[in-house]
Structures are given as structure tokens and as C-alpha cells.
PDB file of C-alpha atoms in Angstrom:
ATOM      1  CA  UNK A  21     -35.804 -74.646  -1.957  1.00  0.00           C
ATOM      2  CA  UNK A  22     -32.113 -75.372  -1.998  1.00  0.00           C
ATOM      3  CA  UNK A  23     -29.539 -72.677  -2.613  1.00  0.00           C
ATOM      4  CA  UNK A  24     -28.558 -74.277  -5.908  1.00  0.00           C
ATOM      5  CA  UNK A  25     -32.139 -74.230  -7.237  1.00  0.00           C
ATOM      6  CA  UNK A  26     -32.610 -70.662  -6.046  1.00  0.00           C
ATOM      7  CA  UNK A  27     -29.408 -69.585  -7.789  1.00  0.00           C
ATOM      8  CA  UNK A  28     -30.504 -71.286 -11.014  1.00  0.00           C
ATOM      9  CA  UNK A  29     -33.913 -69.594 -10.804  1.00  0.00           C
ATOM     10  CA  UNK A  30     -32.399 -66.149 -10.150  1.00  0.00           C
ATOM     11  CA  UNK A  31     -29.941 -66.621 -13.032  1.00  0.00           C
ATOM     12  CA  UNK A  32     -32.797 -67.619 -15.365  1.00  0.00           C
ATOM     13  CA  UNK A  33     -34.854 -64.568 -14.342  1.00  0.00           C
ATOM     14  CA  UNK A  34     -31.812 -62.315 -14.857  1.00  0.00           C
ATOM     15  CA  UNK A  35     -31.245 -63.739 -18.330  1.00  0.00           C
ATOM     16  CA  UNK A  36     -34.893 -63.112 -19.258  1.00  0.00           C
ATOM     17  CA  UNK A  37     -34.676 -59.571 -17.892  1.00  0.00           C
ATOM     18  CA  UNK A  38     -31.514 -58.852 -19.864  1.00  0.00           C
ATOM     19  CA  UNK A  39     -33.185 -60.232 -23.003  1.00  0.00           C
ATOM     20  CA  UNK A  40     -36.028 -57.765 -22.437  1.00  0.00           C
ATOM     21  CA  UNK A  41     -33.479 -54.984 -22.110  1.00  0.00           C
ATOM     22  CA  UNK A  42     -31.819 -56.099 -25.354  1.00  0.00           C
ATOM     23  CA  UNK A  43     -35.224 -56.151 -27.081  1.00  0.00           C
ATOM     24  CA  UNK A  44     -35.805 -52.564 -25.961  1.00  0.00           C
ATOM     25  CA  UNK A  45     -32.414 -51.557 -27.328  1.00  0.00           C
ATOM     26  CA  UNK A  46     -33.200 -53.266 -30.626  1.00  0.00           C
ATOM     27  CA  UNK A  47     -36.522 -51.437 -30.987  1.00  0.00           C
ATOM     28  CA  UNK A  48     -34.899 -48.072 -30.248  1.00  0.00           C
ATOM     29  CA  UNK A  49     -32.063 -48.887 -32.658  1.00  0.00           C
ATOM     30  CA  UNK A  50     -34.566 -49.632 -35.460  1.00  0.00           C
ATOM     31  CA  UNK A  51     -36.236 -46.259 -34.930  1.00  0.00           C
ATOM     32  CA  UNK A  52     -32.934 -44.363 -34.883  1.00  0.00           C
ATOM     33  CA  UNK A  53     -31.671 -46.254 -37.951  1.00  0.00           C
ATOM     34  CA  UNK A  54     -34.936 -45.605 -39.800  1.00  0.00           C
ATOM     35  CA  UNK A  55     -34.636 -41.883 -39.114  1.00  0.00           C
ATOM     36  CA  UNK A  56     -30.946 -41.831 -40.112  1.00  0.00           C
ATOM     37  CA  UNK A  57     -31.815 -43.569 -43.396  1.00  0.00           C
ATOM     38  CA  UNK A  58     -34.710 -41.122 -44.010  1.00  0.00           C
ATOM     39  CA  UNK A  59     -37.366 -43.827 -44.013  1.00  0.00           C
ATOM     40  CA  UNK A  60     -40.786 -42.719 -45.212  1.00  0.00           C
ATOM     41  CA  UNK A  61     -42.388 -43.889 -41.987  1.00  0.00           C
ATOM     42  CA  UNK A  62     -41.354 -45.126 -38.561  1.00  0.00           C
ATOM     43  CA  UNK A  63     -43.382 -46.608 -35.761  1.00  0.00           C
ATOM     44  CA  UNK A  64     -42.641 -46.626 -32.063  1.00  0.00           C
ATOM     45  CA  UNK A  65     -44.389 -48.113 -29.089  1.00  0.00           C
ATOM     46  CA  UNK A  66     -45.869 -45.575 -26.713  1.00  0.00           C
ATOM     47  CA  UNK A  67     -44.369 -47.675 -23.902  1.00  0.00           C
ATOM     48  CA  UNK A  68     -40.935 -48.183 -25.451  1.00  0.00           C
ATOM     49  CA  UNK A  69     -39.136 -47.032 -22.301  1.00  0.00           C
ATOM     50  CA  UNK A  70     -40.610 -49.759 -20.132  1.00  0.00           C
ATOM     51  CA  UNK A  71     -38.016 -52.203 -21.435  1.00  0.00           C
ATOM     52  CA  UNK A  72     -35.677 -50.463 -18.953  1.00  0.00           C
ATOM     53  CA  UNK A  73     -37.322 -52.548 -16.230  1.00  0.00           C
ATOM     54  CA  UNK A  74     -35.241 -55.402 -17.608  1.00  0.00           C
ATOM     55  CA  UNK A  75     -32.287 -53.677 -15.982  1.00  0.00           C
ATOM     56  CA  UNK A  76     -33.944 -53.368 -12.573  1.00  0.00           C
ATOM     57  CA  UNK A  77     -34.266 -57.080 -11.880  1.00  0.00           C
ATOM     58  CA  UNK A  78     -30.529 -57.884 -12.153  1.00  0.00           C
ATOM     59  CA  UNK A  79     -29.677 -54.741 -10.174  1.00  0.00           C
ATOM     60  CA  UNK A  80     -32.085 -55.867  -7.459  1.00  0.00           C
ATOM     61  CA  UNK A  81     -30.501 -59.310  -7.411  1.00  0.00           C
ATOM     62  CA  UNK A  82     -27.021 -57.800  -7.161  1.00  0.00           C
ATOM     63  CA  UNK A  83     -28.211 -55.781  -4.167  1.00  0.00           C
ATOM     64  CA  UNK A  84     -29.636 -58.951  -2.604  1.00  0.00           C
ATOM     65  CA  UNK A  85     -26.325 -60.756  -3.082  1.00  0.00           C
ATOM     66  CA  UNK A  86     -24.399 -57.816  -1.577  1.00  0.00           C
ATOM     67  CA  UNK A  87     -26.877 -57.747   1.298  1.00  0.00           C
ATOM     68  CA  UNK A  88     -26.350 -61.441   1.926  1.00  0.00           C
ATOM     69  CA  UNK A  89     -22.558 -61.298   1.649  1.00  0.00           C
ATOM     70  CA  UNK A  90     -21.618 -57.922   3.110  1.00  0.00           C
ATOM     71  CA  UNK A  91     -24.474 -55.785   4.408  1.00  0.00           C
ATOM     72  CA  UNK A  92     -26.479 -58.211   6.544  1.00  0.00           C
ATOM     73  CA  UNK A  93     -25.105 -56.699   9.771  1.00  0.00           C
ATOM     74  CA  UNK A  94     -25.866 -53.148   8.621  1.00  0.00           C
ATOM     75  CA  UNK A  95     -29.383 -53.997   7.457  1.00  0.00           C
ATOM     76  CA  UNK A  96     -30.107 -56.003  10.608  1.00  0.00           C
ATOM     77  CA  UNK A  97     -29.698 -52.776  12.607  1.00  0.00           C
ATOM     78  CA  UNK A  98     -31.755 -50.683  10.167  1.00  0.00           C
ATOM     79  CA  UNK A  99     -34.005 -52.855   7.927  1.00  0.00           C
ATOM     80  CA  UNK A 100     -35.825 -49.804   6.549  1.00  0.00           C
ATOM     81  CA  UNK A 101     -32.659 -48.834   4.663  1.00  0.00           C
ATOM     82  CA  UNK A 102     -32.841 -51.976   2.507  1.00  0.00           C
ATOM     83  CA  UNK A 103     -36.513 -51.385   1.749  1.00  0.00           C
ATOM     84  CA  UNK A 104     -35.711 -47.778   0.880  1.00  0.00           C
ATOM     85  CA  UNK A 105     -33.172 -48.927  -1.703  1.00  0.00           C
ATOM     86  CA  UNK A 106     -35.796 -51.056  -3.454  1.00  0.00           C
ATOM     87  CA  UNK A 107     -38.377 -48.266  -3.360  1.00  0.00           C
ATOM     88  CA  UNK A 108     -35.809 -45.806  -4.737  1.00  0.00           C
ATOM     89  CA  UNK A 109     -34.833 -48.279  -7.486  1.00  0.00           C
ATOM     90  CA  UNK A 110     -38.494 -48.737  -8.456  1.00  0.00           C
ATOM     91  CA  UNK A 111     -39.127 -44.988  -8.609  1.00  0.00           C
ATOM     92  CA  UNK A 112     -35.990 -44.395 -10.696  1.00  0.00           C
ATOM     93  CA  UNK A 113     -36.878 -47.192 -13.125  1.00  0.00           C
ATOM     94  CA  UNK A 114     -40.477 -46.015 -13.536  1.00  0.00           C
ATOM     95  CA  UNK A 115     -39.415 -42.396 -14.068  1.00  0.00           C
ATOM     96  CA  UNK A 116     -36.732 -43.517 -16.538  1.00  0.00           C
ATOM     97  CA  UNK A 117     -39.279 -45.549 -18.486  1.00  0.00           C
ATOM     98  CA  UNK A 118     -41.608 -42.562 -18.811  1.00  0.00           C
ATOM     99  CA  UNK A 119     -38.762 -40.234 -19.773  1.00  0.00           C
ATOM    100  CA  UNK A 120     -37.377 -42.611 -22.420  1.00  0.00           C
ATOM    101  CA  UNK A 121     -40.833 -43.043 -23.958  1.00  0.00           C
ATOM    102  CA  UNK A 122     -41.424 -39.284 -24.073  1.00  0.00           C
ATOM    103  CA  UNK A 123     -37.932 -38.634 -25.424  1.00  0.00           C
ATOM    104  CA  UNK A 124     -38.348 -41.113 -28.283  1.00  0.00           C
ATOM    105  CA  UNK A 125     -41.630 -39.495 -29.369  1.00  0.00           C
ATOM    106  CA  UNK A 126     -39.968 -36.068 -29.256  1.00  0.00           C
ATOM    107  CA  UNK A 127     -36.909 -37.394 -31.123  1.00  0.00           C
ATOM    108  CA  UNK A 128     -39.076 -38.680 -33.976  1.00  0.00           C
ATOM    109  CA  UNK A 129     -41.068 -35.446 -34.173  1.00  0.00           C
ATOM    110  CA  UNK A 130     -37.915 -33.298 -34.213  1.00  0.00           C
ATOM    111  CA  UNK A 131     -36.619 -35.382 -37.118  1.00  0.00           C
ATOM    112  CA  UNK A 132     -39.486 -34.021 -39.217  1.00  0.00           C
ATOM    113  CA  UNK A 133     -41.981 -36.848 -38.893  1.00  0.00           C
ATOM    114  CA  UNK A 134     -45.664 -36.206 -38.336  1.00  0.00           C
ATOM    115  CA  UNK A 135     -47.965 -38.458 -36.387  1.00  0.00           C
ATOM    116  CA  UNK A 136     -50.452 -40.480 -38.404  1.00  0.00           C
ATOM    117  CA  UNK A 137     -53.051 -41.507 -35.796  1.00  0.00           C
ATOM    118  CA  UNK A 138     -55.253 -43.356 -38.291  1.00  0.00           C
ATOM    119  CA  UNK A 139     -52.454 -45.863 -38.905  1.00  0.00           C
ATOM    120  CA  UNK A 140     -51.684 -46.521 -35.214  1.00  0.00           C
ATOM    121  CA  UNK A 141     -51.783 -50.165 -34.214  1.00  0.00           C
ATOM    122  CA  UNK A 142     -53.275 -51.031 -30.837  1.00  0.00           C
ATOM    123  CA  UNK A 143     -51.774 -54.011 -29.064  1.00  0.00           C
ATOM    124  CA  UNK A 144     -52.557 -55.568 -25.697  1.00  0.00           C
ATOM    125  CA  UNK A 145     -50.295 -53.431 -23.510  1.00  0.00           C
ATOM    126  CA  UNK A 146     -49.251 -50.610 -25.800  1.00  0.00           C
ATOM    127  CA  UNK A 147     -49.991 -48.779 -29.010  1.00  0.00           C
ATOM    128  CA  UNK A 148     -47.567 -48.552 -31.915  1.00  0.00           C
ATOM    129  CA  UNK A 149     -47.593 -44.942 -33.025  1.00  0.00           C
ATOM    130  CA  UNK A 150     -47.038 -44.352 -36.745  1.00  0.00           C
ATOM    131  CA  UNK A 151     -45.014 -41.344 -37.834  1.00  0.00           C
ATOM    132  CA  UNK A 152     -44.544 -40.333 -41.455  1.00  0.00           C
ATOM    133  CA  UNK A 153     -42.769 -37.608 -43.398  1.00  0.00           C
ATOM    134  CA  UNK A 154     -45.528 -37.325 -45.980  1.00  0.00           C
ATOM    135  CA  UNK A 155     -49.224 -37.048 -45.192  1.00  0.00           C
ATOM    136  CA  UNK A 156     -50.021 -38.794 -48.500  1.00  0.00           C
ATOM    137  CA  UNK A 157     -48.345 -41.873 -47.118  1.00  0.00           C
ATOM    138  CA  UNK A 158     -50.514 -41.479 -44.032  1.00  0.00           C
ATOM    139  CA  UNK A 159     -53.685 -41.755 -46.126  1.00  0.00           C
ATOM    140  CA  UNK A 160     -52.266 -44.828 -47.893  1.00  0.00           C
ATOM    141  CA  UNK A 161     -51.360 -46.395 -44.544  1.00  0.00           C
ATOM    142  CA  UNK A 162     -54.905 -45.744 -43.377  1.00  0.00           C
ATOM    143  CA  UNK A 163     -56.233 -47.726 -46.347  1.00  0.00           C
ATOM    144  CA  UNK A 164     -53.977 -50.695 -45.628  1.00  0.00           C
ATOM    145  CA  UNK A 165     -54.110 -50.322 -41.860  1.00  0.00           C
ATOM    146  CA  UNK A 166     -54.645 -54.010 -41.216  1.00  0.00           C
ATOM    147  CA  UNK A 167     -51.487 -54.975 -43.098  1.00  0.00           C
ATOM    148  CA  UNK A 168     -47.973 -55.001 -41.671  1.00  0.00           C
ATOM    149  CA  UNK A 169     -46.834 -51.570 -42.985  1.00  0.00           C
ATOM    150  CA  UNK A 170     -46.696 -50.177 -39.467  1.00  0.00           C
ATOM    151  CA  UNK A 171     -43.817 -52.445 -38.442  1.00  0.00           C
ATOM    152  CA  UNK A 172     -40.744 -50.544 -39.745  1.00  0.00           C
ATOM    153  CA  UNK A 173     -39.468 -53.406 -41.852  1.00  0.00           C
TER     154      UNK A 173
END
């Protein structure tokens, strides 16, 4: 593969990763806005923090570029250091994803919302957890569980 094609491919992957990061921000913003506007119900993904991985790919590519341009002599003497950076980045991103997901659930609960497990929506990779301020609404959401009420819109 030529350098030009590789650069185009890396740029495309970075753009997709940053779009995933933006999507994560948008989902979190909808939850925070819903709570600020005292919405009757809000839903969050139990894996909402995993959008942070969209940040890891461009950071990894920046490290690769720095390695190629500046650090190749340093890493040639100690190649384990470069691998350690990637392992450290992966651990930090995974821990951040778990912490963000747990924090968002706690944030919603502290705002006075109660979990409505009957109205949760299971998806392929995650579950959208429904929170409501009124348990009456929870019973109504259970009745119309197949509709789109769980989407925060």
C-alpha cells in the first residue's frame, strides 16, 4: 500500500472515530438536557461511556505519526516502551468508558429519577435503561413498551 493510500485510510478511520465520539457527546447532552428541562422520563444506554473509544483511535494514530517522525530512534532501542504506551492507552480508555457509564446512571438517579426496568429496551450491544420521575408513567411505559417512548424525543 502506498503512503498516500495509507494516509487516506487513516484519515477516514479518524473521521469515523471522531463521529462516534460526537455521537456519544450528543447522547449524553440529550440526557443532561432532559434532566435540566425536568422531562418525565429519560433513557440512557448502559454502555454510554464506550463512545470514548472514538477518542483512542486518533490518539493512537498521533502516537504512530510521532513515532515515525521523532521517536523511531528511541523506540528502536526499547520497543517495549511503544507497546506499553498502547497498552496504557487501552486500559485508560476502557476504565474511562466504565466510569462514564456508571457516572451517567448515578447522575440520573441523583436527579430524582427512578429506574423502570419493565420499560428497558434491549438492543444488540447494549440496553437502554428507562428512568422516570413518576412510577405511574412507568406502568404506562410498560404497556406501550414496543413503541418509541423510550427514546427521549
